[in-house]
Coordinates of C-alpha atoms and ligand atoms in Angstrom, one line a residue:
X19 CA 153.8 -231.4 -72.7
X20 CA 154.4 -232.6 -76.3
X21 CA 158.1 -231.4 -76.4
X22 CA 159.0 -232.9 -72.8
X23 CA 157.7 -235.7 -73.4
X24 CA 159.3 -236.7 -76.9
X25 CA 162.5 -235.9 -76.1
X26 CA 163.7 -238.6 -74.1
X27 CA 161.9 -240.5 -77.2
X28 CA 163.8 -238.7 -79.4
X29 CA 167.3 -240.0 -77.5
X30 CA 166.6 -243.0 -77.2
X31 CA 165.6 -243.8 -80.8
X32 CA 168.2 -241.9 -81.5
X33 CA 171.0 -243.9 -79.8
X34 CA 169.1 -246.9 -80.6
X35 CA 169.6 -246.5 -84.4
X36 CA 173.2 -245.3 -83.9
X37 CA 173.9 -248.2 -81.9
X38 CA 172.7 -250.6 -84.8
X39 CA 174.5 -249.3 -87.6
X40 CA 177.5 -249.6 -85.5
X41 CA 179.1 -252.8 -87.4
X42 CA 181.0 -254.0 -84.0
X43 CA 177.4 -254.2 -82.5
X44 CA 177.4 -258.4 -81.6
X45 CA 174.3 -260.2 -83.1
X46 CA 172.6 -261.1 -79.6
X47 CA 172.6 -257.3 -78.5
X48 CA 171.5 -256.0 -81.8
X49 CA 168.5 -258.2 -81.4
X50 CA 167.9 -256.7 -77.8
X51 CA 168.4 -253.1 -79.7
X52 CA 165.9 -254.0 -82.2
X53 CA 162.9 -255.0 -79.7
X54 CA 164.3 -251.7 -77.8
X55 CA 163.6 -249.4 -81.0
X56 CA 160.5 -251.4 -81.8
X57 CA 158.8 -251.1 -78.5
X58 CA 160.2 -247.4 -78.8
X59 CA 158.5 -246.5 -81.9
X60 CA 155.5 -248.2 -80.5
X61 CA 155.2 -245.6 -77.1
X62 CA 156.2 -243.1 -79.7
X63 CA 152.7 -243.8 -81.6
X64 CA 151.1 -244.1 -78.0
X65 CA 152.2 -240.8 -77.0
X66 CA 151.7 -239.3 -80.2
X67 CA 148.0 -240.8 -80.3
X68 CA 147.2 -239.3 -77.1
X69 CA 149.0 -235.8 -77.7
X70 CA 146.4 -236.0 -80.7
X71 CA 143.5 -236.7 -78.9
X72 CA 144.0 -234.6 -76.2
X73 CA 143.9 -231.9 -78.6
X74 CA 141.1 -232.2 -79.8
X75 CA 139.3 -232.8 -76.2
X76 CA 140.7 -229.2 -75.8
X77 CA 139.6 -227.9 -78.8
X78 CA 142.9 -226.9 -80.0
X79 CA 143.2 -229.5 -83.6
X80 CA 142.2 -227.0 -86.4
X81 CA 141.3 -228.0 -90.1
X82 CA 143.4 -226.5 -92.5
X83 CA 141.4 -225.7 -95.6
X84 CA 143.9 -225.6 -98.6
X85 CA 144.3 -226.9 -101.8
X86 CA 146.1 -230.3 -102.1
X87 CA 146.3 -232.8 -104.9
X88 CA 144.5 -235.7 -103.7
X89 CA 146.3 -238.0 -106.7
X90 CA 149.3 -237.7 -104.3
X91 CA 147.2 -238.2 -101.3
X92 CA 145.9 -241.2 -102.7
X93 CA 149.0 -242.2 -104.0
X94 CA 151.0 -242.0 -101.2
X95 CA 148.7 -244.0 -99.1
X96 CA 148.6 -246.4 -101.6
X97 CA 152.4 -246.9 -102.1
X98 CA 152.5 -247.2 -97.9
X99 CA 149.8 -249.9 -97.7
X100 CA 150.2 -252.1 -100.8
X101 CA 154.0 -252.2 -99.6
X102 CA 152.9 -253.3 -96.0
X103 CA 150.1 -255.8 -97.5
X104 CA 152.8 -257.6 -100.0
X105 CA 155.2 -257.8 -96.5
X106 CA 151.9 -259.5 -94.6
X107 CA 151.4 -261.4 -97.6
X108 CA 147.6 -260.0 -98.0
X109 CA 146.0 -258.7 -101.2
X110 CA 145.4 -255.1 -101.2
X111 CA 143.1 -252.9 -104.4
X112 CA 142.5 -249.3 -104.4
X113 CA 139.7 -248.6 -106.6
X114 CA 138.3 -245.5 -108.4
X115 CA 134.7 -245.6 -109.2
X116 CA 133.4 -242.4 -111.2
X117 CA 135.4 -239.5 -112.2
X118 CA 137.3 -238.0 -109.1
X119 CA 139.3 -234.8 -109.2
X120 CA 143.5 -234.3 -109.0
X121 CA 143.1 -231.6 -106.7
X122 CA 140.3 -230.7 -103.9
X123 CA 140.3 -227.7 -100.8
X124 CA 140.4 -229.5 -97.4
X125 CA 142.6 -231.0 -94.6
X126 CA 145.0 -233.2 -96.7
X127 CA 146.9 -234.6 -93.3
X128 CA 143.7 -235.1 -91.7
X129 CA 142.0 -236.9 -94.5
X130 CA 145.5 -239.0 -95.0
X131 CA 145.5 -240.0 -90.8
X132 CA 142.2 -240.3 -91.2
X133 CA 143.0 -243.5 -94.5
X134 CA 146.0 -244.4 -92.5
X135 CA 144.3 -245.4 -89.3
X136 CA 141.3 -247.3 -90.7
X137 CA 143.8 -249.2 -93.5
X138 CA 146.5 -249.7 -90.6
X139 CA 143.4 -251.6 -88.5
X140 CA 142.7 -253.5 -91.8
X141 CA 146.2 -254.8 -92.4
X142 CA 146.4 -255.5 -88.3
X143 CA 143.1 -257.6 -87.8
X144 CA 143.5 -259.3 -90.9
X145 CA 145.3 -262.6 -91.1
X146 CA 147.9 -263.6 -94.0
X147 CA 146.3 -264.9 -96.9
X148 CA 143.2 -261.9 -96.4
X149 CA 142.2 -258.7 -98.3
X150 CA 142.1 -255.1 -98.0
X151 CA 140.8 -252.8 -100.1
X152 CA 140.2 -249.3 -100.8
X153 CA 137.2 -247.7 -102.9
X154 CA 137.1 -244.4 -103.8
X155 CA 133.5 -242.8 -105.0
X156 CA 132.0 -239.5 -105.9
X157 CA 128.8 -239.4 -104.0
X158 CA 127.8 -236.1 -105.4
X159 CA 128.7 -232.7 -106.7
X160 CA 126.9 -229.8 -105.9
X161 CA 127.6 -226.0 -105.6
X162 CA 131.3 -226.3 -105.5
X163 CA 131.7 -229.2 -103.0
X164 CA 131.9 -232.7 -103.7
X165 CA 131.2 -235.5 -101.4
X166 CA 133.4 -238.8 -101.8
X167 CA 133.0 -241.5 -100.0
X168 CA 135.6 -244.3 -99.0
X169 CA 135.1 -247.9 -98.7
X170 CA 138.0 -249.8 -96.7
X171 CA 137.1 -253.7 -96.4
X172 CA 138.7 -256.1 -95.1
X173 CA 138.6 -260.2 -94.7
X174 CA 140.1 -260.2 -91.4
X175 CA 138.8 -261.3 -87.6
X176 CA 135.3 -258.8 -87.6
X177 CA 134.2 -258.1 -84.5
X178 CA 131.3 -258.7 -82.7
X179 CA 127.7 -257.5 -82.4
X180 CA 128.2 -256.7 -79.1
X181 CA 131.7 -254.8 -79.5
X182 CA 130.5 -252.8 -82.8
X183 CA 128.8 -250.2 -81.1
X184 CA 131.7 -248.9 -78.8
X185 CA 134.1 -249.2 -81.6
X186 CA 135.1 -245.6 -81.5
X187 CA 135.3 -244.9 -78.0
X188 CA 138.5 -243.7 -76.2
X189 CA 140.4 -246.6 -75.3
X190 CA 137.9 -249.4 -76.6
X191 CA 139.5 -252.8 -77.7
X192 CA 137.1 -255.8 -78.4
X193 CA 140.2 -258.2 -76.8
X194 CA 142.5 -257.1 -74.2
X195 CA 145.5 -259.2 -75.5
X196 CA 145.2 -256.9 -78.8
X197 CA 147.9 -254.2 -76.9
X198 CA 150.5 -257.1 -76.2
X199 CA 149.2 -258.7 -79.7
X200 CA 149.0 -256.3 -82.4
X201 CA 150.9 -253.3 -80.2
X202 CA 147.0 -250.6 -80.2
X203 CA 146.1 -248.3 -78.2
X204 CA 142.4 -248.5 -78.8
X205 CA 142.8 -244.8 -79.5
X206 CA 143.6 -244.5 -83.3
X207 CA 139.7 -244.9 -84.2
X208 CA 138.4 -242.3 -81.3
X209 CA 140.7 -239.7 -82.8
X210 CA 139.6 -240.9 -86.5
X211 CA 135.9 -240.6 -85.8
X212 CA 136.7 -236.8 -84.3
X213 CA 138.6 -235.6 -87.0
X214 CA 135.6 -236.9 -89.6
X215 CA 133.2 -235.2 -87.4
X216 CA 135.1 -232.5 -87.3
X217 CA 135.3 -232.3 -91.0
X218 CA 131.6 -232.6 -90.9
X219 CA 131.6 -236.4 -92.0
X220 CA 130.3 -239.4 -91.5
X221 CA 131.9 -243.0 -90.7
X222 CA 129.7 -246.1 -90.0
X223 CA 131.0 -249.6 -89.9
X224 CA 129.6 -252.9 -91.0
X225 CA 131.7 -256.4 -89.5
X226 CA 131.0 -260.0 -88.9
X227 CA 133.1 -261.9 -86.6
X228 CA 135.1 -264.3 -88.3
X229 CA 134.6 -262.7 -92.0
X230 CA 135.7 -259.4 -92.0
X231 CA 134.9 -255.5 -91.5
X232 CA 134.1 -252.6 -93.9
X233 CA 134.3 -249.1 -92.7
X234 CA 132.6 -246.1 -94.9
X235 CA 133.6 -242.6 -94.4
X236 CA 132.2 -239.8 -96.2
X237 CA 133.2 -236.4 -96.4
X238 CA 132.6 -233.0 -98.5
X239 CA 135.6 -231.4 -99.8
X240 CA 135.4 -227.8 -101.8
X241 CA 136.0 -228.2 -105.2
X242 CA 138.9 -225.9 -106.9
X243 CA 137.0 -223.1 -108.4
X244 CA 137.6 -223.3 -112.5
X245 CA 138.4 -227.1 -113.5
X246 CA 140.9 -225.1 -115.7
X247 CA 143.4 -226.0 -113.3
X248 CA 146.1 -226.9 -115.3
X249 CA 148.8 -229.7 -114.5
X250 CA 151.9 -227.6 -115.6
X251 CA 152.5 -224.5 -117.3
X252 CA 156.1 -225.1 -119.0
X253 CA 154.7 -228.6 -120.6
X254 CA 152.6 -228.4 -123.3
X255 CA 149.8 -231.5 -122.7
X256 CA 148.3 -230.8 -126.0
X257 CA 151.8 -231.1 -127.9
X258 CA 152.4 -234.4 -125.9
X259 CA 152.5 -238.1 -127.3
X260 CA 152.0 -240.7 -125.1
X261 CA 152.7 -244.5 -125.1
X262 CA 150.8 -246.4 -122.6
X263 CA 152.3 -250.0 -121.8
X264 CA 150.3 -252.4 -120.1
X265 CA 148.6 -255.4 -120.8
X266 CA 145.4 -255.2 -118.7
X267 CA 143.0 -253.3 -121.3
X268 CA 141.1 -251.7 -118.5
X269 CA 144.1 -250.3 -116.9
X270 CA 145.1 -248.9 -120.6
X271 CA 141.5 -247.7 -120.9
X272 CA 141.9 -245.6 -117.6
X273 CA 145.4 -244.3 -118.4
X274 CA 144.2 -243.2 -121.2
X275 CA 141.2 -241.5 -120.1
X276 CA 142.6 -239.6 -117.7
X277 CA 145.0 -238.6 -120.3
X278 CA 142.3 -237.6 -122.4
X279 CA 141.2 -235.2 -119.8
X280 CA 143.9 -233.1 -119.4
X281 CA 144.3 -233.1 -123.6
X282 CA 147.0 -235.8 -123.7
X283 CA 147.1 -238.0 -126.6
X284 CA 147.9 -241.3 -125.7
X285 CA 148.4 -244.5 -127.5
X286 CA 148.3 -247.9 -126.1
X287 CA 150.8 -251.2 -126.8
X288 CA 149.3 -254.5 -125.1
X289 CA 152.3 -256.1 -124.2
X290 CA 156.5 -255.3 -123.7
X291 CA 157.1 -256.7 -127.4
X292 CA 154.4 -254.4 -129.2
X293 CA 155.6 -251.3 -127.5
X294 CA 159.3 -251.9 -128.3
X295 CA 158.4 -252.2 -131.8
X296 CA 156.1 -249.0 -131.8
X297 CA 159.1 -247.0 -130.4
X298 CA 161.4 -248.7 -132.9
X299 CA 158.9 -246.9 -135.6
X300 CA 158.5 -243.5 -134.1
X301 CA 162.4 -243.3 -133.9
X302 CA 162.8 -244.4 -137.4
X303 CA 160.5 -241.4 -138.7
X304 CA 161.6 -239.1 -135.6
X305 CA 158.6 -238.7 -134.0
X306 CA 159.7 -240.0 -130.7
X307 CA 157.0 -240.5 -127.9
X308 CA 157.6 -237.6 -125.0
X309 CA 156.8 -240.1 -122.7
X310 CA 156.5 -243.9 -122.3
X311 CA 154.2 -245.5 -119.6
X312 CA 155.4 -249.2 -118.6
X313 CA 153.3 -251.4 -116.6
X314 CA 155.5 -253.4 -114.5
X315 CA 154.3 -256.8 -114.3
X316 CA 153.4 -257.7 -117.6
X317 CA 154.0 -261.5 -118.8
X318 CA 156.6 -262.0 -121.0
X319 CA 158.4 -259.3 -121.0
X320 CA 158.3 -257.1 -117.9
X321 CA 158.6 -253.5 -117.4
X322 CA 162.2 -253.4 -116.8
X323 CA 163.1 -255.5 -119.4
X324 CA 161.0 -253.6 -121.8
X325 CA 162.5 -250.4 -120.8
X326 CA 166.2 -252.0 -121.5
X327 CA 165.1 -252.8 -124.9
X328 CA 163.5 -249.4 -125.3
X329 CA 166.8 -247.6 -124.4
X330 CA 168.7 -249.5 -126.7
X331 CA 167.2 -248.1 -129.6
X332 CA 166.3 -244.4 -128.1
X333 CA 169.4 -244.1 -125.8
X334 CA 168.3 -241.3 -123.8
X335 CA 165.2 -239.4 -125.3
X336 CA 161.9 -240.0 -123.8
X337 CA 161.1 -240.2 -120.3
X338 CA 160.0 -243.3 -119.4
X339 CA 158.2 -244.1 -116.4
X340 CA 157.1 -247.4 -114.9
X341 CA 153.7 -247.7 -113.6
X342 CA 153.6 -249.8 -110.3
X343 CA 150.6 -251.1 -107.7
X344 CA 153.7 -252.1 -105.3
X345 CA 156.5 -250.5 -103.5
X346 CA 159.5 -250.1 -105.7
X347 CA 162.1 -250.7 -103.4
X348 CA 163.3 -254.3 -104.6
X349 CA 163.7 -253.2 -108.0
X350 CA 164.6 -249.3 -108.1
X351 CA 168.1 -250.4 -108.8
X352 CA 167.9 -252.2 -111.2
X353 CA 165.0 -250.6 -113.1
X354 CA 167.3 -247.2 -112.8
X355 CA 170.1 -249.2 -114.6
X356 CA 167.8 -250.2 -117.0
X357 CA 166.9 -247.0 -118.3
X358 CA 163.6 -246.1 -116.1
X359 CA 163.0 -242.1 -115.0
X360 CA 160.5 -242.5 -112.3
X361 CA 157.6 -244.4 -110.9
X362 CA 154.5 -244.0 -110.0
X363 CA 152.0 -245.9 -108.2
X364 CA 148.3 -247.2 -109.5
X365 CA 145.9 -246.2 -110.0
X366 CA 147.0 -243.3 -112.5
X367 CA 146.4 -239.9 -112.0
X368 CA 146.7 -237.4 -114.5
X369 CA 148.2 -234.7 -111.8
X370 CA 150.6 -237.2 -110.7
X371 CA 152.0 -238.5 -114.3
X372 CA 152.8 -234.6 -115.2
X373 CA 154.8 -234.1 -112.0
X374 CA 156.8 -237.3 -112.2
X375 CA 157.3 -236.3 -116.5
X376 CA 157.9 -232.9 -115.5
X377 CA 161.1 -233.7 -112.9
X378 CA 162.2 -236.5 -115.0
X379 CA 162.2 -234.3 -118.0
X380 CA 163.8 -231.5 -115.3
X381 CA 166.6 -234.2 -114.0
X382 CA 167.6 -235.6 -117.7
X383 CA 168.2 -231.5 -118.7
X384 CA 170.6 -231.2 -115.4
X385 CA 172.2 -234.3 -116.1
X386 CA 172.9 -233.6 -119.7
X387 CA 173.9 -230.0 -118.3
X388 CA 176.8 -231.3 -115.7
X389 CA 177.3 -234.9 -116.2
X390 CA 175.9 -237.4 -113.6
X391 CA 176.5 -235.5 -110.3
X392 CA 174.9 -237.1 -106.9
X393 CA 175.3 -234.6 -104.2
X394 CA 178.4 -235.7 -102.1
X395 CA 178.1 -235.1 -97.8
X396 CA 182.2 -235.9 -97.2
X397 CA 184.1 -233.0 -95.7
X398 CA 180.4 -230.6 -95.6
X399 CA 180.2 -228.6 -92.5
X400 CA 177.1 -228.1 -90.6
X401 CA 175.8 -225.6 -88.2
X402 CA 173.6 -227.5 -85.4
X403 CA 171.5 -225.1 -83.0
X404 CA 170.5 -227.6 -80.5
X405 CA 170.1 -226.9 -76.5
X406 CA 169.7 -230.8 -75.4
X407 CA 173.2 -232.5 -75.4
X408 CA 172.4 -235.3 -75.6
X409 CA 170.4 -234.7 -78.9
X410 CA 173.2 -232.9 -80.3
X411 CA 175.4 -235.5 -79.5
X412 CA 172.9 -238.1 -81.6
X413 CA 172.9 -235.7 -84.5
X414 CA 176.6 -235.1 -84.9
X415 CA 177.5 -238.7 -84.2
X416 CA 175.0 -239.8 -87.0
X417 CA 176.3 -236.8 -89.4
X418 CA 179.8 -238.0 -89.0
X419 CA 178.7 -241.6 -90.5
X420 CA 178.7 -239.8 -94.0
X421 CA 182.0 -237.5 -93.1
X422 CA 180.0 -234.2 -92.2
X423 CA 181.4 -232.1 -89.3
X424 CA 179.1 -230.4 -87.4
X425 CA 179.5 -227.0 -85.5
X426 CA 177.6 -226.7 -82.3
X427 CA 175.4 -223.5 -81.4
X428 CA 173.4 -224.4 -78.0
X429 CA 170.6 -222.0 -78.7
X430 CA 169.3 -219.8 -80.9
X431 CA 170.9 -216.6 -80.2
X432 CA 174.9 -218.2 -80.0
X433 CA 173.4 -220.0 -84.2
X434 CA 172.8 -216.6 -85.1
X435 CA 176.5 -215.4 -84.0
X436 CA 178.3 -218.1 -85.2
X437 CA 176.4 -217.7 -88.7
X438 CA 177.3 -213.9 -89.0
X439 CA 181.3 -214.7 -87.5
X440 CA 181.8 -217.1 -90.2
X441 CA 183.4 -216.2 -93.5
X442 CA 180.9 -216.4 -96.1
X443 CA 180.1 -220.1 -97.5
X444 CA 181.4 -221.8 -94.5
X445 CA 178.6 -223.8 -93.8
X446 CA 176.8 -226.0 -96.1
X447 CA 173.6 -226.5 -94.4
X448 CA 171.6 -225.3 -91.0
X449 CA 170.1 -227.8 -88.5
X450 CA 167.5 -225.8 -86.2
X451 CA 166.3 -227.3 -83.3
X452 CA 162.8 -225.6 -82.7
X453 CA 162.5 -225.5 -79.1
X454 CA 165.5 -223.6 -77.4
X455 CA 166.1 -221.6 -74.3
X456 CA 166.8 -217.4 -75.0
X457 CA 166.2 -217.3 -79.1
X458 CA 163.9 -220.0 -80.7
X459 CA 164.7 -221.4 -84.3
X460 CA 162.1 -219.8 -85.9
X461 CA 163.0 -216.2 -84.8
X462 CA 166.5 -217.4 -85.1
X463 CA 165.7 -218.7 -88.9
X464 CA 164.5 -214.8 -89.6
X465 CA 167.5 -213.3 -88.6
X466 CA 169.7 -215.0 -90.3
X467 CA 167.7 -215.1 -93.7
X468 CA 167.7 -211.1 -92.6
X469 CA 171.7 -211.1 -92.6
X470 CA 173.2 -208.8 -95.2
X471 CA 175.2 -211.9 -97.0
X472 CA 175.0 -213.6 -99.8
X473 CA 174.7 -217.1 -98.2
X474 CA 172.4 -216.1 -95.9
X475 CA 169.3 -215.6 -98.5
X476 CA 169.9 -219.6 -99.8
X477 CA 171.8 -221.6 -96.7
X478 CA 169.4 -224.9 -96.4
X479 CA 167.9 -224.5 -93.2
X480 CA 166.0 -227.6 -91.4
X481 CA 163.8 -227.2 -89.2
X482 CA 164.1 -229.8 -85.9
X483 CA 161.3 -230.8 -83.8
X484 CA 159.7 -232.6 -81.5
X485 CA 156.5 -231.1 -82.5
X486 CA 154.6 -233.1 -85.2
X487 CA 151.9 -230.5 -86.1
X488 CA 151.2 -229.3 -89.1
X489 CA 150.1 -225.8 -88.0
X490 CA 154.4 -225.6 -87.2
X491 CA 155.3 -226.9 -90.0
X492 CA 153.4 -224.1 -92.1
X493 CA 155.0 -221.4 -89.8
X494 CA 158.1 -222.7 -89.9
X495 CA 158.2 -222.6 -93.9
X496 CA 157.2 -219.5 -93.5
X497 CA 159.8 -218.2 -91.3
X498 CA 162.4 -218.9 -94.2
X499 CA 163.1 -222.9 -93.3
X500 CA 163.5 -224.8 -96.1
X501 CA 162.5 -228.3 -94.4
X502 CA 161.0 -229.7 -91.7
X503 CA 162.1 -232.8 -89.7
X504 CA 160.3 -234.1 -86.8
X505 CA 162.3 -235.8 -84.1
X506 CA 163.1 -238.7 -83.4
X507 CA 165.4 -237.7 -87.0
X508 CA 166.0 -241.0 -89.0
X509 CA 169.6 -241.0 -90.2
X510 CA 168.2 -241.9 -94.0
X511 CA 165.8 -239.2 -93.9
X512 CA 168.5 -236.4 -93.1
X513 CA 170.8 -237.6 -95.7
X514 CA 168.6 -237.5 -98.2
X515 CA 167.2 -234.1 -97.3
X516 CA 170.9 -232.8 -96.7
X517 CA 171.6 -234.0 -99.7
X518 CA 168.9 -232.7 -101.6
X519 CA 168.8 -229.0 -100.3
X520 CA 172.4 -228.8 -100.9
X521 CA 172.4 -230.1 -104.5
X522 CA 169.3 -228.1 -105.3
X523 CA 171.2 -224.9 -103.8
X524 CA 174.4 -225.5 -105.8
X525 CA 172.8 -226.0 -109.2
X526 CA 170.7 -222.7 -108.7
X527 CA 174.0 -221.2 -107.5
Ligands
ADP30 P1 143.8 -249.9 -81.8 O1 143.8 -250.5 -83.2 O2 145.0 -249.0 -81.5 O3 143.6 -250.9 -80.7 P2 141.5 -248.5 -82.6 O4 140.7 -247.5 -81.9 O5 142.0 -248.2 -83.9 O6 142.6 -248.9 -81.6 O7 140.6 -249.8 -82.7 C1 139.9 -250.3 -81.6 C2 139.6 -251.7 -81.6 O8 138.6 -252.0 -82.7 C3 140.7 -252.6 -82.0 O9 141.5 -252.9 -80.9 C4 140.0 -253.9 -82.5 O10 139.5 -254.7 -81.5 C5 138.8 -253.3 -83.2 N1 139.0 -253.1 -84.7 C6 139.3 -251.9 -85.3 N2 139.4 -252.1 -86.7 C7 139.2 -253.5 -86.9 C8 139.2 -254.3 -88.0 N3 139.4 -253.8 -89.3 N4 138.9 -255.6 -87.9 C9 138.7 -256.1 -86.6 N5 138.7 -255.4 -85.5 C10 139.0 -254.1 -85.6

């Protein structure tokens, strides 16, 4: 059913979004097609939540068990809900108690919906002015598995005595104006108390009407065998200096012990004027810092501005990233005129700062290689394998925003011809719808990454679908895709992954 019924969705988010960033659109109708797309993305969850739990009524929601680093896990939901809390106006922490690992074996989506639903309940039932918070814990280690335990509290309406113990059933809302109110379900904590079960877990909840609510879920994760599990092969952590700028002195003590573990030498400056002096030395005597880690709210002088002062005397060497417990959005503009590489968000991971050093220092070497080059979209042809017209018709309208023209294929089978009729490098990039009548885009994917032509080994090819699962998403990397977007496709989200696939293909070209 999932497909047939996210279609439709997919249309009319689709035309929705079209129809807003359609400069002609008067202000009174772009209000009506803003409550339509909100109240479109809200069915969208509904149907979505209900696809999920029906799955796992049937039986049919599998774990995946896989190694993922739970630094970006953690990070990621943190960027998402310290964003959403500063837009509420409430407080929100994450906090690390004990020594936690960068990477574990388990269900990383899972374990992520799982965070995502309890926080999103938070942020919903909690009035401005409140906080939300996150713990993390090690419980215990033992034979290869480690149990952590998360803490999500809240200072928002509790609940009841009476509601409490129906919390997690299917449907279950303590007040029935909460649908029109806060746009629920009722479903999001049925399907989060499965998936913990299913991972063998436990979640319990405390809450007092009035003061707030705190939820606790543990669960037992494997443990990657050998902790020798090393960030990075190319970079050298022992070889590394490290400046860490902040002026909190336990967030410099935790930088710099999770450093420490993976053999990074760091050393600390407690404010933006102290580190700009310590750089100042280093480049006298030519023992610049690899790296330079800015706290951005510091008083005084702030991240950015420390950074600009930093670049003035280093010009380009050193990477320099800005540590952040908010969303960087406001000031990624100007913090990338300033200088600044990359960001990442608190609390630091060690796992986390090699991968941001290692693609900053990847980007200055490619920048330095062929001048400042942003991938441009004008005048880039497409191929689109898409049976529904009216989705193909959403797709090529919003690819011709940014100039691209886009060649149709209505299944399968007619992408696969096309591909093979065309002179080699015609086509930029591959859109594959998933779902199509006579070939399907996977099989279709296959044969043309099976094509004896040069393009067809390292064409992007995106997978399309109206299927959210992860299980497709593995098969479909698999099959020789290089991406995978789920429908309704947000225009920003194509462009940037059009844009990335075809850079990354011509620099490796
Ligand atoms: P939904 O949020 O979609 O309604 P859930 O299953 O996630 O569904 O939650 C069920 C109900 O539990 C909510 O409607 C609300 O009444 C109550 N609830 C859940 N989390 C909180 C919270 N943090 N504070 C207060 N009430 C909550």
């Amino acid at each position: 059913m999932s497909h047939e019924i996210r279609t439709p969705m997919n249309a009319i988010i689709g035309l929705d979004n079209i129809a807003l960033s359609d400069p002609e659109t008067p202000e009174k109708t772009r209000e009506y097609l803003e409550k339509i797309g909100d109240s479109a993305e809200h069915l969208l969850n509904l149907i979505n939540d209900i696809l999920d739990m029906t799955r796992i009524e049937s039986g049919r929601m599998v774990l995946r068990n896989e190694e993922f680093s739970f630094s970006r896990l953690l990070e990621a939901v943190n960027t998402m809900f310290s964003s959403q809390c500063h837009d509420k106006g409430l407080d929100y922490q994450c906090y690390i108690n004990g020594e936690v690992d960068d990477y574990y074996i388990g269900d990383n989506m899972k374990l992520r919906q799982v965070l995502i639903n309890i926080l999103g309940n938070a942020v919903k039932f909690t009035p401005v002015g409140g906080k939300v918070s996150l713990q993390v814990a090690r419980k215990a280690q033992f034979d290869g598995k480690t149990t952590l335990q998360f803490t999500i509290s809240d200072t928002g309406i509790g609940m009841s005595k009476e509601f409490i113990p129906h919390i997690f059933d299917t449907f279950a809302q303590e007040d029935s104006s909460t649908t029109n109110k806060y746009g629920s379900s009722g479903l999001g904590l049925a399907i989060t108390r499965s998936i913990v079960e299913m991972m063998n877990g436990t979640i319990e909840v405390e809450s007092t009407k009035g003061k707030g609510s705190t939820f606790t879920v543990n669960v037992t994760l494997d443990d990657v065998a050998g902790s020798e599990k090393t960030p990075d092969q190319e970079i050298h952590p022992g070889e590394m200096t490290v400046l860490i700028v902040d002026d909190d002195p336990v967030a410099c003590e935790h930088a710099r012990l999770v450093l420490e573990r993976v053999g990074i030498a760091a050393e600390i400056a407690d404010s933006g004027a102290a580190a700009v002096e310590t750089v100042r030395l280093r480049h006298a005597r030519h023992e610049p810092y690899n790296l330079i880690l800015v706290d951005w709210q510091m008083p005084e002088m702030d991240g950015v501005e420390t950074t600009r002062r930093i670049r003035s005397i280093i010009g380009n060497e050193s990477a320099i990233i800005i540590l952040t417990a908010y969303k960087w959005d406001d000031i990624l503009d100007e913090a990338i005129q300033a200088g600044v590489d990359s960001f990442i968000a608190k609390p630091l991971f060690a796992a986390a700062v090699m991968e941001e050093f290692r693609s900053a220092m990847q980007r200055k070497n490619l920048a330095a290689k062929d001048g400042v080059k942003k991938t441009d979209l004008t005048g880039r042809r497409i191929l689109l394998a898409e049976d529904v017209q009216v989705n193909a018709e959403i797709i090529e309208m919003v690819l011709q925003m940014r100039g691209v023209t886009t060649d149709l294929a209505e299944n399968g089978r007619i992408a696969v011809e096309k591909f093979e009729a065309s002179p080699e490098g015609s086509y930029d990039a591959i859109l594959m719808d998933m779902r199509m009548p006579e070939m399907d885009g996977l099989e279709a994917t296959r044969r043309i990454r099976e094509l004896d032509r040069a393009d067809a080994r390292n064409i992007p090819i995106i997978a399309l679908t109206a299927n959210a699962f992860d299980e497709d998403v593995q098969r479909s990397l698999q099959a020789g895709l290089n991406a995978h977007l789920s429908k309704p496709v947000q225009p920003d989200t194509l462009f940037e992954t059009l844009e990335s696939l075809i850079g990354q293909q011509e620099t490796e070209e």
